[in-house]
């Protein structure tokens, strides 16, 4: 049976000036997620949610995310500082990265590392995610400074981050929710 594409609807509410888009999905059963994407506040909801409940959730989630402006996310310098702290704590044998920065051209990967020059790039899609998710992706990329592949040795290095499994579950759920 083919899956239906999520339905998208624009919403205007008093007191909220930015564009709001509600994404209704038949695959989504219980969870409600909010995020900012391309200057639009998106609320991902189950298809069965009533219009009244949807408006309530938009207001609640918008208020919760109001303090998280895009400019408040970590800069490249802050990201580098975080990478150095994580390296020291979880992978002290890894060389320090030469650069760590946010990029907008990684739509399919959470991060990437060029072990030859020590540069690490994280997808801008991570910016609104919980800090333990960002940290997990950073530890993953830092592990590539020691092991350029995904070998057993690499997996052992990556497993030094205590919230790895939780972060992987979050990213898996996010990816599933994004599927058409």
PDB file of C-alpha atoms in Angstrom:
ATOM      1  CA  UNK A   1       0.000   0.000   0.000  1.00  0.00           C
ATOM      2  CA  UNK A   2       1.617   3.314  -1.022  1.00  0.00           C
ATOM      3  CA  UNK A   3       2.230   5.883   1.690  1.00  0.00           C
ATOM      4  CA  UNK A   4       0.553   9.254   1.330  1.00  0.00           C
ATOM      5  CA  UNK A   5       2.775  12.300   1.301  1.00  0.00           C
ATOM      6  CA  UNK A   6       2.450  14.518   4.374  1.00  0.00           C
ATOM      7  CA  UNK A   7      -0.073  17.330   3.944  1.00  0.00           C
ATOM      8  CA  UNK A   8       1.263  20.850   4.407  1.00  0.00           C
ATOM      9  CA  UNK A   9      -0.847  23.824   5.421  1.00  0.00           C
ATOM     10  CA  UNK A  10       0.012  27.438   6.142  1.00  0.00           C
ATOM     11  CA  UNK A  11      -1.278  28.854   9.413  1.00  0.00           C
ATOM     12  CA  UNK A  12      -1.643  32.425  10.649  1.00  0.00           C
ATOM     13  CA  UNK A  13      -2.060  33.099  14.366  1.00  0.00           C
ATOM     14  CA  UNK A  14      -2.360  36.390  16.233  1.00  0.00           C
ATOM     15  CA  UNK A  15       0.854  37.352  17.990  1.00  0.00           C
ATOM     16  CA  UNK A  16       3.083  35.198  15.774  1.00  0.00           C
ATOM     17  CA  UNK A  17       4.690  37.139  12.975  1.00  0.00           C
ATOM     18  CA  UNK A  18       6.820  34.474  11.314  1.00  0.00           C
ATOM     19  CA  UNK A  19       5.386  32.041   8.736  1.00  0.00           C
ATOM     20  CA  UNK A  20       3.972  28.830  10.217  1.00  0.00           C
ATOM     21  CA  UNK A  21       3.532  25.585   8.336  1.00  0.00           C
ATOM     22  CA  UNK A  22       1.751  22.541   9.764  1.00  0.00           C
ATOM     23  CA  UNK A  23       2.864  19.199   8.309  1.00  0.00           C
ATOM     24  CA  UNK A  24       0.274  16.442   8.853  1.00  0.00           C
ATOM     25  CA  UNK A  25       1.419  12.865   8.422  1.00  0.00           C
ATOM     26  CA  UNK A  26      -0.520   9.605   8.584  1.00  0.00           C
ATOM     27  CA  UNK A  27       2.715   7.894   9.635  1.00  0.00           C
ATOM     28  CA  UNK A  28       3.036  10.072  12.725  1.00  0.00           C
ATOM     29  CA  UNK A  29       0.906   8.592  15.518  1.00  0.00           C
ATOM     30  CA  UNK A  30       1.645  10.367  18.810  1.00  0.00           C
ATOM     31  CA  UNK A  31       4.601  12.695  18.602  1.00  0.00           C
ATOM     32  CA  UNK A  32       4.534  16.371  17.768  1.00  0.00           C
ATOM     33  CA  UNK A  33       7.740  18.076  16.673  1.00  0.00           C
ATOM     34  CA  UNK A  34       8.572  21.710  16.032  1.00  0.00           C
ATOM     35  CA  UNK A  35      11.512  23.184  14.180  1.00  0.00           C
ATOM     36  CA  UNK A  36      12.620  26.200  12.210  1.00  0.00           C
ATOM     37  CA  UNK A  37      13.526  25.527   8.610  1.00  0.00           C
ATOM     38  CA  UNK A  38      14.388  28.193   6.082  1.00  0.00           C
ATOM     39  CA  UNK A  39      12.772  30.992   8.090  1.00  0.00           C
ATOM     40  CA  UNK A  40       9.538  29.015   8.574  1.00  0.00           C
ATOM     41  CA  UNK A  41       8.319  27.609  11.889  1.00  0.00           C
ATOM     42  CA  UNK A  42       7.177  24.037  11.147  1.00  0.00           C
ATOM     43  CA  UNK A  43       4.996  21.876  13.356  1.00  0.00           C
ATOM     44  CA  UNK A  44       4.943  18.160  12.456  1.00  0.00           C
ATOM     45  CA  UNK A  45       1.730  16.540  13.737  1.00  0.00           C
ATOM     46  CA  UNK A  46      -0.323  13.355  13.321  1.00  0.00           C
ATOM     47  CA  UNK A  47      -2.890  13.693  10.513  1.00  0.00           C
ATOM     48  CA  UNK A  48      -5.773  13.031  12.934  1.00  0.00           C
ATOM     49  CA  UNK A  49      -5.015  16.070  15.149  1.00  0.00           C
ATOM     50  CA  UNK A  50      -7.944  18.512  15.141  1.00  0.00           C
ATOM     51  CA  UNK A  51      -7.568  22.118  13.999  1.00  0.00           C
ATOM     52  CA  UNK A  52      -8.189  23.332  17.566  1.00  0.00           C
ATOM     53  CA  UNK A  53      -5.530  21.011  19.031  1.00  0.00           C
ATOM     54  CA  UNK A  54      -3.146  22.008  16.256  1.00  0.00           C
ATOM     55  CA  UNK A  55      -3.489  25.724  17.061  1.00  0.00           C
ATOM     56  CA  UNK A  56      -2.875  24.963  20.763  1.00  0.00           C
ATOM     57  CA  UNK A  57       0.253  22.962  19.913  1.00  0.00           C
ATOM     58  CA  UNK A  58       1.540  25.679  17.576  1.00  0.00           C
ATOM     59  CA  UNK A  59       1.254  28.265  20.369  1.00  0.00           C
ATOM     60  CA  UNK A  60       2.867  25.966  22.955  1.00  0.00           C
ATOM     61  CA  UNK A  61       5.736  24.858  20.756  1.00  0.00           C
ATOM     62  CA  UNK A  62       6.294  28.341  19.372  1.00  0.00           C
ATOM     63  CA  UNK A  63       6.612  29.690  22.918  1.00  0.00           C
ATOM     64  CA  UNK A  64       9.034  26.894  23.767  1.00  0.00           C
ATOM     65  CA  UNK A  65      11.178  27.646  20.705  1.00  0.00           C
ATOM     66  CA  UNK A  66      10.935  31.440  20.978  1.00  0.00           C
ATOM     67  CA  UNK A  67      14.211  31.630  22.881  1.00  0.00           C
ATOM     68  CA  UNK A  68      16.014  29.604  20.220  1.00  0.00           C
ATOM     69  CA  UNK A  69      16.632  32.038  17.421  1.00  0.00           C
ATOM     70  CA  UNK A  70      18.837  30.950  14.571  1.00  0.00           C
ATOM     71  CA  UNK A  71      21.409  33.551  15.589  1.00  0.00           C
ATOM     72  CA  UNK A  72      21.585  32.018  19.061  1.00  0.00           C
ATOM     73  CA  UNK A  73      22.965  28.753  17.745  1.00  0.00           C
ATOM     74  CA  UNK A  74      26.631  28.010  18.159  1.00  0.00           C
ATOM     75  CA  UNK A  75      29.021  29.830  15.867  1.00  0.00           C
ATOM     76  CA  UNK A  76      31.879  28.031  14.148  1.00  0.00           C
ATOM     77  CA  UNK A  77      34.213  29.243  16.929  1.00  0.00           C
ATOM     78  CA  UNK A  78      31.911  27.834  19.616  1.00  0.00           C
ATOM     79  CA  UNK A  79      31.637  24.602  17.655  1.00  0.00           C
ATOM     80  CA  UNK A  80      35.435  24.336  17.537  1.00  0.00           C
ATOM     81  CA  UNK A  81      35.636  24.979  21.290  1.00  0.00           C
ATOM     82  CA  UNK A  82      33.057  22.251  21.912  1.00  0.00           C
ATOM     83  CA  UNK A  83      34.957  19.831  19.662  1.00  0.00           C
ATOM     84  CA  UNK A  84      38.157  20.454  21.618  1.00  0.00           C
ATOM     85  CA  UNK A  85      36.387  19.817  24.939  1.00  0.00           C
ATOM     86  CA  UNK A  86      34.811  16.602  23.618  1.00  0.00           C
ATOM     87  CA  UNK A  87      38.140  15.452  22.172  1.00  0.00           C
ATOM     88  CA  UNK A  88      39.883  15.997  25.510  1.00  0.00           C
ATOM     89  CA  UNK A  89      37.119  14.192  27.427  1.00  0.00           C
ATOM     90  CA  UNK A  90      36.340  11.234  25.148  1.00  0.00           C
ATOM     91  CA  UNK A  91      39.138  10.884  22.574  1.00  0.00           C
ATOM     92  CA  UNK A  92      42.339  12.352  24.069  1.00  0.00           C
ATOM     93  CA  UNK A  93      44.499  10.328  21.680  1.00  0.00           C
ATOM     94  CA  UNK A  94      42.894  11.989  18.637  1.00  0.00           C
ATOM     95  CA  UNK A  95      44.711  14.915  17.061  1.00  0.00           C
ATOM     96  CA  UNK A  96      42.916  18.239  17.428  1.00  0.00           C
ATOM     97  CA  UNK A  97      40.823  19.161  14.388  1.00  0.00           C
ATOM     98  CA  UNK A  98      42.171  21.907  12.149  1.00  0.00           C
ATOM     99  CA  UNK A  99      38.697  23.385  11.693  1.00  0.00           C
ATOM    100  CA  UNK A 100      35.118  22.684  12.734  1.00  0.00           C
ATOM    101  CA  UNK A 101      32.270  24.517  11.034  1.00  0.00           C
ATOM    102  CA  UNK A 102      28.598  24.478  10.110  1.00  0.00           C
ATOM    103  CA  UNK A 103      27.770  23.876   6.440  1.00  0.00           C
ATOM    104  CA  UNK A 104      24.549  24.100   4.457  1.00  0.00           C
ATOM    105  CA  UNK A 105      25.456  21.734   1.616  1.00  0.00           C
ATOM    106  CA  UNK A 106      25.016  18.473   3.557  1.00  0.00           C
ATOM    107  CA  UNK A 107      21.396  17.448   3.222  1.00  0.00           C
ATOM    108  CA  UNK A 108      22.021  13.703   3.455  1.00  0.00           C
ATOM    109  CA  UNK A 109      24.844  13.590   6.043  1.00  0.00           C
ATOM    110  CA  UNK A 110      24.936  14.860   9.602  1.00  0.00           C
ATOM    111  CA  UNK A 111      28.654  15.489   9.461  1.00  0.00           C
ATOM    112  CA  UNK A 112      31.817  14.806   7.554  1.00  0.00           C
ATOM    113  CA  UNK A 113      35.517  14.713   8.277  1.00  0.00           C
ATOM    114  CA  UNK A 114      38.534  14.993   6.020  1.00  0.00           C
ATOM    115  CA  UNK A 115      41.063  13.099   8.100  1.00  0.00           C
ATOM    116  CA  UNK A 116      43.929  14.130   5.801  1.00  0.00           C
ATOM    117  CA  UNK A 117      43.638  17.802   6.812  1.00  0.00           C
ATOM    118  CA  UNK A 118      41.671  17.430  10.063  1.00  0.00           C
ATOM    119  CA  UNK A 119      38.633  19.448   8.962  1.00  0.00           C
ATOM    120  CA  UNK A 120      35.168  18.643  10.319  1.00  0.00           C
ATOM    121  CA  UNK A 121      31.871  19.893   8.930  1.00  0.00           C
ATOM    122  CA  UNK A 122      28.443  19.558  10.559  1.00  0.00           C
ATOM    123  CA  UNK A 123      25.150  19.938   8.747  1.00  0.00           C
ATOM    124  CA  UNK A 124      23.180  23.061   9.637  1.00  0.00           C
ATOM    125  CA  UNK A 125      20.194  20.715  10.134  1.00  0.00           C
ATOM    126  CA  UNK A 126      21.702  19.811  13.524  1.00  0.00           C
ATOM    127  CA  UNK A 127      21.551  23.382  14.844  1.00  0.00           C
ATOM    128  CA  UNK A 128      18.085  23.076  16.422  1.00  0.00           C
ATOM    129  CA  UNK A 129      18.663  19.579  17.765  1.00  0.00           C
ATOM    130  CA  UNK A 130      19.472  18.737  21.399  1.00  0.00           C
ATOM    131  CA  UNK A 131      23.056  19.333  22.458  1.00  0.00           C
ATOM    132  CA  UNK A 132      23.727  15.619  23.083  1.00  0.00           C
ATOM    133  CA  UNK A 133      22.927  14.951  19.404  1.00  0.00           C
ATOM    134  CA  UNK A 134      25.372  17.617  18.202  1.00  0.00           C
ATOM    135  CA  UNK A 135      27.990  16.296  20.630  1.00  0.00           C
ATOM    136  CA  UNK A 136      27.484  12.736  19.402  1.00  0.00           C
ATOM    137  CA  UNK A 137      27.988  13.745  15.763  1.00  0.00           C
ATOM    138  CA  UNK A 138      31.098  15.712  16.765  1.00  0.00           C
ATOM    139  CA  UNK A 139      32.533  12.703  18.633  1.00  0.00           C
ATOM    140  CA  UNK A 140      31.782  10.550  15.571  1.00  0.00           C
ATOM    141  CA  UNK A 141      33.696  12.944  13.327  1.00  0.00           C
ATOM    142  CA  UNK A 142      36.535  13.302  15.851  1.00  0.00           C
ATOM    143  CA  UNK A 143      36.880   9.489  15.862  1.00  0.00           C
ATOM    144  CA  UNK A 144      37.506   9.721  12.108  1.00  0.00           C
ATOM    145  CA  UNK A 145      40.683  11.668  12.876  1.00  0.00           C
ATOM    146  CA  UNK A 146      42.019   8.364  14.261  1.00  0.00           C
ATOM    147  CA  UNK A 147      40.121   5.864  12.099  1.00  0.00           C
ATOM    148  CA  UNK A 148      39.070   7.064   8.634  1.00  0.00           C
ATOM    149  CA  UNK A 149      36.570   4.198   8.130  1.00  0.00           C
ATOM    150  CA  UNK A 150      33.705   2.667  10.129  1.00  0.00           C
ATOM    151  CA  UNK A 151      35.684  -0.339  11.342  1.00  0.00           C
ATOM    152  CA  UNK A 152      35.267  -2.101  14.674  1.00  0.00           C
ATOM    153  CA  UNK A 153      38.092   0.070  16.084  1.00  0.00           C
ATOM    154  CA  UNK A 154      36.221   3.182  14.935  1.00  0.00           C
ATOM    155  CA  UNK A 155      32.987   1.990  16.582  1.00  0.00           C
ATOM    156  CA  UNK A 156      34.851   1.468  19.863  1.00  0.00           C
ATOM    157  CA  UNK A 157      36.196   5.032  19.721  1.00  0.00           C
ATOM    158  CA  UNK A 158      32.760   6.423  18.919  1.00  0.00           C
ATOM    159  CA  UNK A 159      31.210   4.426  21.787  1.00  0.00           C
ATOM    160  CA  UNK A 160      33.252   6.461  24.276  1.00  0.00           C
ATOM    161  CA  UNK A 161      30.436   9.048  24.105  1.00  0.00           C
ATOM    162  CA  UNK A 162      27.896   7.913  26.738  1.00  0.00           C
ATOM    163  CA  UNK A 163      24.792   9.252  24.959  1.00  0.00           C
ATOM    164  CA  UNK A 164      25.653   7.722  21.572  1.00  0.00           C
ATOM    165  CA  UNK A 165      22.736   5.289  21.477  1.00  0.00           C
ATOM    166  CA  UNK A 166      20.235   7.953  22.547  1.00  0.00           C
ATOM    167  CA  UNK A 167      21.539  10.387  19.919  1.00  0.00           C
ATOM    168  CA  UNK A 168      21.450   7.726  17.199  1.00  0.00           C
ATOM    169  CA  UNK A 169      17.836   6.977  18.131  1.00  0.00           C
ATOM    170  CA  UNK A 170      16.961  10.661  17.902  1.00  0.00           C
ATOM    171  CA  UNK A 171      18.582  10.998  14.465  1.00  0.00           C
ATOM    172  CA  UNK A 172      16.917   7.817  13.250  1.00  0.00           C
ATOM    173  CA  UNK A 173      13.507   9.101  14.368  1.00  0.00           C
ATOM    174  CA  UNK A 174      14.148  12.477  12.771  1.00  0.00           C
ATOM    175  CA  UNK A 175      15.148  10.848   9.481  1.00  0.00           C
ATOM    176  CA  UNK A 176      12.076   8.612   9.541  1.00  0.00           C
ATOM    177  CA  UNK A 177       9.769  11.564  10.156  1.00  0.00           C
ATOM    178  CA  UNK A 178      11.333  13.424   7.218  1.00  0.00           C
ATOM    179  CA  UNK A 179      10.603  10.654   4.716  1.00  0.00           C
ATOM    180  CA  UNK A 180       7.969  11.494   2.108  1.00  0.00           C
TER     181      UNK A 180
END
